CSV table of C-alpha atoms in Angstrom, one decimal:
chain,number,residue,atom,x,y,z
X,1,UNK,CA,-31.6,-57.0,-50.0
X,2,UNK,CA,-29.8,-58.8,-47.0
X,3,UNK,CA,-30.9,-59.1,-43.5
X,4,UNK,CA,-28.7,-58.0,-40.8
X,5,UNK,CA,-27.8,-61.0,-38.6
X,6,UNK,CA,-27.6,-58.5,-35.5
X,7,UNK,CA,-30.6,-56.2,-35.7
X,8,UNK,CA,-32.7,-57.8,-38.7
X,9,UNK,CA,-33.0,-54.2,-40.6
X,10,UNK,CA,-32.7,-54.7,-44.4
X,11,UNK,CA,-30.1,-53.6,-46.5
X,12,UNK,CA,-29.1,-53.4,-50.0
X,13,UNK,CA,-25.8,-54.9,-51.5
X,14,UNK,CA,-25.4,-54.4,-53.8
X,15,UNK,CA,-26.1,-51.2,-54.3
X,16,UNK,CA,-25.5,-47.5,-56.5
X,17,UNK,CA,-22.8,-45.4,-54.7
X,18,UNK,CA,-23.2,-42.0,-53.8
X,19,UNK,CA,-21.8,-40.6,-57.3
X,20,UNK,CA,-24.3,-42.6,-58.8
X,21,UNK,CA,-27.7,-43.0,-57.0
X,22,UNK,CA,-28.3,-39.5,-58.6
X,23,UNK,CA,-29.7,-41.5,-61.4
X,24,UNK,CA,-32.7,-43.2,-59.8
X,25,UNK,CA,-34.3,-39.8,-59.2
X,26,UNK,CA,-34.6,-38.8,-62.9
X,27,UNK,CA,-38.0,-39.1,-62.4
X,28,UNK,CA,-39.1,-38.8,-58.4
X,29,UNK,CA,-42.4,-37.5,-57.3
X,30,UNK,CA,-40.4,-34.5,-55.3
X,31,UNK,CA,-40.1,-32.9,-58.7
X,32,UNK,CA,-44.2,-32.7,-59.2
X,33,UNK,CA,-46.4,-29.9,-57.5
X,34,UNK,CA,-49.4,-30.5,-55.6
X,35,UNK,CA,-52.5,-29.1,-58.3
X,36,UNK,CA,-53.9,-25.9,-57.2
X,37,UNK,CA,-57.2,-25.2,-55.8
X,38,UNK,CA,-58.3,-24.0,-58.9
X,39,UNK,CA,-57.6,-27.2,-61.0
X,40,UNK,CA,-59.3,-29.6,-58.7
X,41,UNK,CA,-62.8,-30.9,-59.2
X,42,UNK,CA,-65.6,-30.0,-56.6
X,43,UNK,CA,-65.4,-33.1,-54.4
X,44,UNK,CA,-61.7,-32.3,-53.8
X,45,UNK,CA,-61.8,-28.8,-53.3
X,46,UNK,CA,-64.4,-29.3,-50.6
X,47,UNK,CA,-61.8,-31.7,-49.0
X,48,UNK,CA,-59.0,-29.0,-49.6
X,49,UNK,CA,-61.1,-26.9,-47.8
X,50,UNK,CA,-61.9,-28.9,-44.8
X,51,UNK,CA,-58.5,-30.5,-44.4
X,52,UNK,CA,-57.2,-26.9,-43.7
X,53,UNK,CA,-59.6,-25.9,-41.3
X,54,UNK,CA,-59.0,-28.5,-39.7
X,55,UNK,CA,-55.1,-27.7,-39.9
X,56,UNK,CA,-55.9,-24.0,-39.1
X,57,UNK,CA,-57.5,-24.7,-36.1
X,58,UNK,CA,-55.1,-27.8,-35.1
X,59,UNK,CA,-52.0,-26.5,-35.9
X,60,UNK,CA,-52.5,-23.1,-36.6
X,61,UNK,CA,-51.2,-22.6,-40.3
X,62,UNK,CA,-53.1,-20.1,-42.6
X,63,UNK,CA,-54.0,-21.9,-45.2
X,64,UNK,CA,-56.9,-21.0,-47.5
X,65,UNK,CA,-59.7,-21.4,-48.6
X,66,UNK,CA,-60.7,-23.2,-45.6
X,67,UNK,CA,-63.6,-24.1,-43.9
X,68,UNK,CA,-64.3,-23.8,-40.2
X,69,UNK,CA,-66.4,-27.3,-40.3
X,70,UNK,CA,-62.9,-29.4,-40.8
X,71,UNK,CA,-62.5,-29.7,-37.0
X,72,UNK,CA,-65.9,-31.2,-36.4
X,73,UNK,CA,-65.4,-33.4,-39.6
X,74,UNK,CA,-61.5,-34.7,-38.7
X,75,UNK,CA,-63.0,-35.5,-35.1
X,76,UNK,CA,-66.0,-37.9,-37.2
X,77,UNK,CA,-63.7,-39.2,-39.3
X,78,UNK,CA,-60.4,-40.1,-37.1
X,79,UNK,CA,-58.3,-42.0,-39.9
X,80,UNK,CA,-58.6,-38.8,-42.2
X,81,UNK,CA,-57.3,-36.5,-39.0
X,82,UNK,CA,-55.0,-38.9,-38.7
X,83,UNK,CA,-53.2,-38.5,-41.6
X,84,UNK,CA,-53.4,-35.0,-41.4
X,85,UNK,CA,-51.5,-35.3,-38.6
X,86,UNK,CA,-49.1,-37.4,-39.7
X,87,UNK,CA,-48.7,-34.8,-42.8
X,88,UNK,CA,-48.0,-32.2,-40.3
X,89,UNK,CA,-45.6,-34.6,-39.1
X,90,UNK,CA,-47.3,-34.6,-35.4
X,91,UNK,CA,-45.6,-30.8,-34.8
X,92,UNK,CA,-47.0,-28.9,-31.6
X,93,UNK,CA,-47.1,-25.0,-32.0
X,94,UNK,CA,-44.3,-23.1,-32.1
X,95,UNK,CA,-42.4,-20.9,-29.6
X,96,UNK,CA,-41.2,-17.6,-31.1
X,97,UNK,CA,-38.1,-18.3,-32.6
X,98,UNK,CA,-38.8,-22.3,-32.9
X,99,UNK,CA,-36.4,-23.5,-36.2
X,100,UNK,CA,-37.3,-26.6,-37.8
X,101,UNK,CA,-35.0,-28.6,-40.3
X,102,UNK,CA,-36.9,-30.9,-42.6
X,103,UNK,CA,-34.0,-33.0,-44.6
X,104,UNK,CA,-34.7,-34.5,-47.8
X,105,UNK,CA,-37.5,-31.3,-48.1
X,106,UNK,CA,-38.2,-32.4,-51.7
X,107,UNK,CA,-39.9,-29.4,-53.4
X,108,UNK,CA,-40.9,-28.0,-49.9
X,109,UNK,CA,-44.5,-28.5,-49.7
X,110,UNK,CA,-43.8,-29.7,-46.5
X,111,UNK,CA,-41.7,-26.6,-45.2
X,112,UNK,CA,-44.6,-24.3,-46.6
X,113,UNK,CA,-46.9,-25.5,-44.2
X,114,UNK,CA,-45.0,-25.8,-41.2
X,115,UNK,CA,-43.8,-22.0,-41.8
X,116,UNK,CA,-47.6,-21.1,-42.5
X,117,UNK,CA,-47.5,-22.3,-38.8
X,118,UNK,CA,-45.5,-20.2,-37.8
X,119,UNK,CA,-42.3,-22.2,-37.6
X,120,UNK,CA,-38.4,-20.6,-38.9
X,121,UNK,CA,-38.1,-23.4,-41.4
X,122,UNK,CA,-34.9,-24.6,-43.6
X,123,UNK,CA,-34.5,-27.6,-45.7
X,124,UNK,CA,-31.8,-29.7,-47.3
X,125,UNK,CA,-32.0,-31.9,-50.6
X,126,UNK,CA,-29.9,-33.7,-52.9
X,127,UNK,CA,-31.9,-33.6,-55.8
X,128,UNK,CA,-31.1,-30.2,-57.8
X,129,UNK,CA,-34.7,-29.9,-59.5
X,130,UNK,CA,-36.8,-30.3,-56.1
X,131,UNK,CA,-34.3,-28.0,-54.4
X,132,UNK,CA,-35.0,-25.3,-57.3
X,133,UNK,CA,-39.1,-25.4,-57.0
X,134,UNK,CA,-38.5,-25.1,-52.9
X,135,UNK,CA,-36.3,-22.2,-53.4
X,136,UNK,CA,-39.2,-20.7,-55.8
X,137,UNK,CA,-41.5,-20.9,-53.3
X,138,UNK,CA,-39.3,-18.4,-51.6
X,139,UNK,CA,-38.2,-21.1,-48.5
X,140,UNK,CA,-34.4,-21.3,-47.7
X,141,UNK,CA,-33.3,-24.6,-48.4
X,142,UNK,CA,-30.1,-25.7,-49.4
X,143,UNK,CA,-28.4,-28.6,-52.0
X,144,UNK,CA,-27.0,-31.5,-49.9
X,145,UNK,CA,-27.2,-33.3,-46.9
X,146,UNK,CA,-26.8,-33.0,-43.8
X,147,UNK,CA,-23.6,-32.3,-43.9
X,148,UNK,CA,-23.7,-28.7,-45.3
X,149,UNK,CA,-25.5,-27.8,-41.2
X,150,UNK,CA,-22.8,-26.8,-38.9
X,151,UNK,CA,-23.8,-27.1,-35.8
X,152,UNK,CA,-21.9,-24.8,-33.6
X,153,UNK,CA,-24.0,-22.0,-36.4
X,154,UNK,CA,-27.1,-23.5,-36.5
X,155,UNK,CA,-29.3,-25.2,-34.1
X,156,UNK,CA,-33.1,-26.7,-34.2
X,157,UNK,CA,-35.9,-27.3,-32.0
X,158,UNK,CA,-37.3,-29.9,-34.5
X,159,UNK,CA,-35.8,-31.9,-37.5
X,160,UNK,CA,-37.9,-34.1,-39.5
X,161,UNK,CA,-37.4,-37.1,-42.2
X,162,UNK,CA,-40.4,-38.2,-43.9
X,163,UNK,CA,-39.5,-41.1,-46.0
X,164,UNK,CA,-35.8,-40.2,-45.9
X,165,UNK,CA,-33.6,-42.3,-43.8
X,166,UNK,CA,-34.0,-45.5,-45.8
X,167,UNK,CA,-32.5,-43.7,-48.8
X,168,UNK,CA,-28.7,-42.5,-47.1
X,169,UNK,CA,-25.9,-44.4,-47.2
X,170,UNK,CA,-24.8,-43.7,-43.8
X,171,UNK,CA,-27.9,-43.7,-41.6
X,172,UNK,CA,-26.5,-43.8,-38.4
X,173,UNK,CA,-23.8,-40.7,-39.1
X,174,UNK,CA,-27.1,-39.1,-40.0
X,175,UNK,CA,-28.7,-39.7,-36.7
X,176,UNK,CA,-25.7,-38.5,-35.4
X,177,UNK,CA,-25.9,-35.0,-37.1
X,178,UNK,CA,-29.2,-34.4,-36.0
X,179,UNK,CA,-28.5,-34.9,-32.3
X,180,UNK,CA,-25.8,-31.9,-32.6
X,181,UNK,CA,-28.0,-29.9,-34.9
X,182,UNK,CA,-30.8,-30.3,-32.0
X,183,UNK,CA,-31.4,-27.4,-29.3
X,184,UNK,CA,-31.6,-29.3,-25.4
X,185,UNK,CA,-35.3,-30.8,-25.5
X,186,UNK,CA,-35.7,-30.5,-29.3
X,187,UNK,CA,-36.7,-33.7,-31.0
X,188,UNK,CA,-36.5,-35.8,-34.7
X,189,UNK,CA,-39.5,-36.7,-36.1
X,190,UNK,CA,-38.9,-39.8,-38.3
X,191,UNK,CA,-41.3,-42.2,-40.8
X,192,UNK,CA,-40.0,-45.0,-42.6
X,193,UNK,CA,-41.1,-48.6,-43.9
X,194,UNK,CA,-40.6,-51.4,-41.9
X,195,UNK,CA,-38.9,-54.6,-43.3
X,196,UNK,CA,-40.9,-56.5,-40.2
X,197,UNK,CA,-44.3,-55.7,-40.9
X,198,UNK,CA,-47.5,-57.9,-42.5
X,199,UNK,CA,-46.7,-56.4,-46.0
X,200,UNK,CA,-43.4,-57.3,-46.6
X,201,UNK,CA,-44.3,-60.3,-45.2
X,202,UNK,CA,-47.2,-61.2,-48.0
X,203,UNK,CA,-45.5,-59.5,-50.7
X,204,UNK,CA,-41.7,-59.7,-50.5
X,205,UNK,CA,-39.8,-58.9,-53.2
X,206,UNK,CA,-43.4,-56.8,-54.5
X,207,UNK,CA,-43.6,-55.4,-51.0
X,208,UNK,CA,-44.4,-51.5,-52.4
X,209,UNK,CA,-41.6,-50.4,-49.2
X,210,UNK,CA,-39.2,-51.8,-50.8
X,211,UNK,CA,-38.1,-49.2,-53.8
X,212,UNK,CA,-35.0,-50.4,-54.6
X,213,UNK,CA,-32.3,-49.3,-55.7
X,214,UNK,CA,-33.5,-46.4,-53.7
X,215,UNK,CA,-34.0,-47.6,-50.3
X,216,UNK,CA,-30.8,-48.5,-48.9
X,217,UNK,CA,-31.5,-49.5,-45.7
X,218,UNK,CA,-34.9,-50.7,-44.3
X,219,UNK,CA,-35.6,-50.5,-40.8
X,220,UNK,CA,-37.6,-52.7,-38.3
X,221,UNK,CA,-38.7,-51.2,-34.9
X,222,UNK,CA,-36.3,-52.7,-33.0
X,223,UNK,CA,-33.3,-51.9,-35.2
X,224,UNK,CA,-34.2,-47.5,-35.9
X,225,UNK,CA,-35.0,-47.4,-32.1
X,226,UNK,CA,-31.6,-48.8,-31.3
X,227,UNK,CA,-29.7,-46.3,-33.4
X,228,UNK,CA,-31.9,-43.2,-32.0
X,229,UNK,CA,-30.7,-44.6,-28.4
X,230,UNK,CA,-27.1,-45.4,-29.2
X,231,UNK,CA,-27.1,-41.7,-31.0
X,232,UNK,CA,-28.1,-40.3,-27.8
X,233,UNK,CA,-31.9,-39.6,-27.8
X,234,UNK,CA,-33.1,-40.3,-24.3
X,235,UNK,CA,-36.7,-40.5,-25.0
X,236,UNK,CA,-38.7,-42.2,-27.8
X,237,UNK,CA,-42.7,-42.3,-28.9
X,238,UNK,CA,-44.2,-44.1,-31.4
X,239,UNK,CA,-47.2,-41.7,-33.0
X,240,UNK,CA,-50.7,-42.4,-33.1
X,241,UNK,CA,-51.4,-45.5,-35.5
X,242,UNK,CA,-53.3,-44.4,-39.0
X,243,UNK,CA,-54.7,-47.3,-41.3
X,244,UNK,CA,-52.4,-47.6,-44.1
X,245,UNK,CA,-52.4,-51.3,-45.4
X,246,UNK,CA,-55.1,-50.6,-48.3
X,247,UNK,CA,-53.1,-48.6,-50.2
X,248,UNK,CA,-49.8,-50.2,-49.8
X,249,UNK,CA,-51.4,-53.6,-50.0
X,250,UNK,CA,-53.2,-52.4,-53.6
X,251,UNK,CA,-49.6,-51.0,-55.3
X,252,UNK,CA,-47.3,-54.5,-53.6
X,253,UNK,CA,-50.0,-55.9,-56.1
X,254,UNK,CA,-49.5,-54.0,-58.9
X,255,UNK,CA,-46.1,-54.5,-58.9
X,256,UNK,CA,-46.4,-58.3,-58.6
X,257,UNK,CA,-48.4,-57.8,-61.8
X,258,UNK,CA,-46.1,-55.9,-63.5
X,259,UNK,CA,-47.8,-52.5,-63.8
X,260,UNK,CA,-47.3,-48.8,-62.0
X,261,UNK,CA,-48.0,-49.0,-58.4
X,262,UNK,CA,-49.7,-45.7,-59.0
X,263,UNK,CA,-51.9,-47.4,-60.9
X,264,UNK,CA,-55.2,-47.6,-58.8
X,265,UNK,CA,-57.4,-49.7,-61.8
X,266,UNK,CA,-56.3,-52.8,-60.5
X,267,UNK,CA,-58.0,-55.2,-58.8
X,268,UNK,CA,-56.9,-54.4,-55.4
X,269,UNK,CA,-56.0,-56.7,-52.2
X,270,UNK,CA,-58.8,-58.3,-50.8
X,271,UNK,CA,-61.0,-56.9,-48.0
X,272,UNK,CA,-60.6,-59.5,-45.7
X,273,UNK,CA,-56.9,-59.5,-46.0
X,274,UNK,CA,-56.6,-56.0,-45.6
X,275,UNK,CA,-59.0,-55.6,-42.5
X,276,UNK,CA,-56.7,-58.6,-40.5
X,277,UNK,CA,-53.6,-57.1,-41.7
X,278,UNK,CA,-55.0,-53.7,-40.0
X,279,UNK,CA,-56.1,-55.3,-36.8
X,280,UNK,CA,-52.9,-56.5,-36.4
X,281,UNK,CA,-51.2,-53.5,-37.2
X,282,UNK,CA,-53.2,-51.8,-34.8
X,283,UNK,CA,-52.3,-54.3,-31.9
X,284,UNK,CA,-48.8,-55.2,-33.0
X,285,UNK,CA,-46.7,-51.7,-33.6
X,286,UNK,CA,-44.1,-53.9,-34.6
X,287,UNK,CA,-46.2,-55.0,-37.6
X,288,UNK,CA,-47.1,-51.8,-38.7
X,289,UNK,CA,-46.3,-50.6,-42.6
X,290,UNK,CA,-44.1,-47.5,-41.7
X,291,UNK,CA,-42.8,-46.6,-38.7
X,292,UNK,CA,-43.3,-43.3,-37.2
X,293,UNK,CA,-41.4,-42.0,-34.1
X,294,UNK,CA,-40.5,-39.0,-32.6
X,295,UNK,CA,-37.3,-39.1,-30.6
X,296,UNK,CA,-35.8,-36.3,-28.0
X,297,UNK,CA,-32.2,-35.2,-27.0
X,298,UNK,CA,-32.0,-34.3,-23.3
């Protein structure tokens, strides 16, 4: 992976084509299904619960079983609610009508909730098999990129990438697309890693964001609020800062050790290192592990 002299974004070189990349998804998590209530044990079915009370009542979805008590729990416990929120990808209620694009919509688990809330929701993938269990699950998404949207058919009041733009090869035609596929005052919602942040700095070549040959293109802060701009997007937030390093710190150290970043028997990073990373992360945005905006087209 090479560092852009101009903007300092990461990028792979070399790297599979798009005939081939096909290959390093054999195996990807988008193929795998979330278990159902049913097969969880107590502790997590109490959590299933609460986190969708909590998303009943925040975003409005319908998801059950619920409890009622998740909105006074999420508000005592604010890095859970926060990644709640970040899971709903930060999404306000819809307007009758409201469309939402997710691209790279895996196996839709995504799309499912945001239509429980009420949203018109479509999604695109490139991987056959994920594209096949959304399409089970009754949700109208469709095999390809971006590219199969036409925009003088089909427009949006919210597109969203989770974890998506570091994996095309042309991340700035992307961008691009979504600006045109975009209703007047509709917005992108986008996470990604961040090549500048304190984990790829302790960990480099182990840095868990890394994923090659998958990730193509790693962004820094600077460098994906750039392209939003030069695409167009007149108006650009960062989203509310959830505490992340633990768990990325703990799988960049199994794989400098050699074993499945899934893997969570290991020893783990240290406390200490992980609560100064944190504090930094919550100072610095710059520093943070992913990168979360949400960008609007005027």
């Amino acid at each position: 992976m090479h560092e852009c002299s101009n903007c300092g974004a990461g990028y792979l070189d070399p790297r599979p084509t798009p005939e081939t990349i096909g290959r390093a998804y054999a195996n990807y998590f988008t193929h795998e299904r979330s278990l159902d209530y049913a097969e969880l044990a107590q502790l997590a079915k109490l959590r299933r619960r609460l986190a969708n009370g909590y998303r009943n009542a925040r975003f409005g979805t319908t998801d059950t079983p619920s409890n009622s008590l998740g909105l006074a729990v999420a508000a005592l416990m604010p890095n859970v609610r926060a990644d709640i929120d970040a899971g709903m990808r930060h999404l306000p209620k819809p307007a009758p009508g409201d469309r939402l694009l997710d691209l790279g919509c895996g196996n839709g688990e995504f799309l499912g909730r945001a239509r429980s809330a009420g949203w018109e929701v479509v999604g695109v993938d490139f991987d056959e098999q994920a594209v096949s269990v959304a399409k089970s699950r009754g949700l109208d998404v469709r095999l390809g990129g971006v590219e199969v949207l036409d925009p003088t058919r089909e427009k949006f009041q919210v597109i969203t990438m989770s974890h998506v733009i570091e994996h095309v090869h042309d991340p700035r035609g992307v961008i691009g697309a979504c600006h045109a596929l975009l209703r007047a005052g509709g917005f992108v919602w986008i996470e990604t890693p961040n090549i500048a942040s304190r984990g790829h700095e302790m960990y480099r070549s182990s840095w868990r964001g890394l994923e090659a040959p998958r990730h193509l293109v790693i962004f820094n802060h600077g460098s994906l609020r750039q392209m939003l701009s030069n695409a167009g997007f007149v108006k650009i937030e960062d989203q509310p800062y959830r505490r992340l390093c633990r768990s990325l710190f703990d799988a960049s150290m199994a794989i400098e050790a050699g074993v499945d970043p899934n893997d969570s028997s290991g020893p783990g990073a240290p406390s200490k290192v992980v609560y100064e990373a944190e504090r930094l992360a919550a100072k610095q945005l710059d520093r943070r592990e992913l990168i979360t905006l949400k960008a609007w087209r005027d």
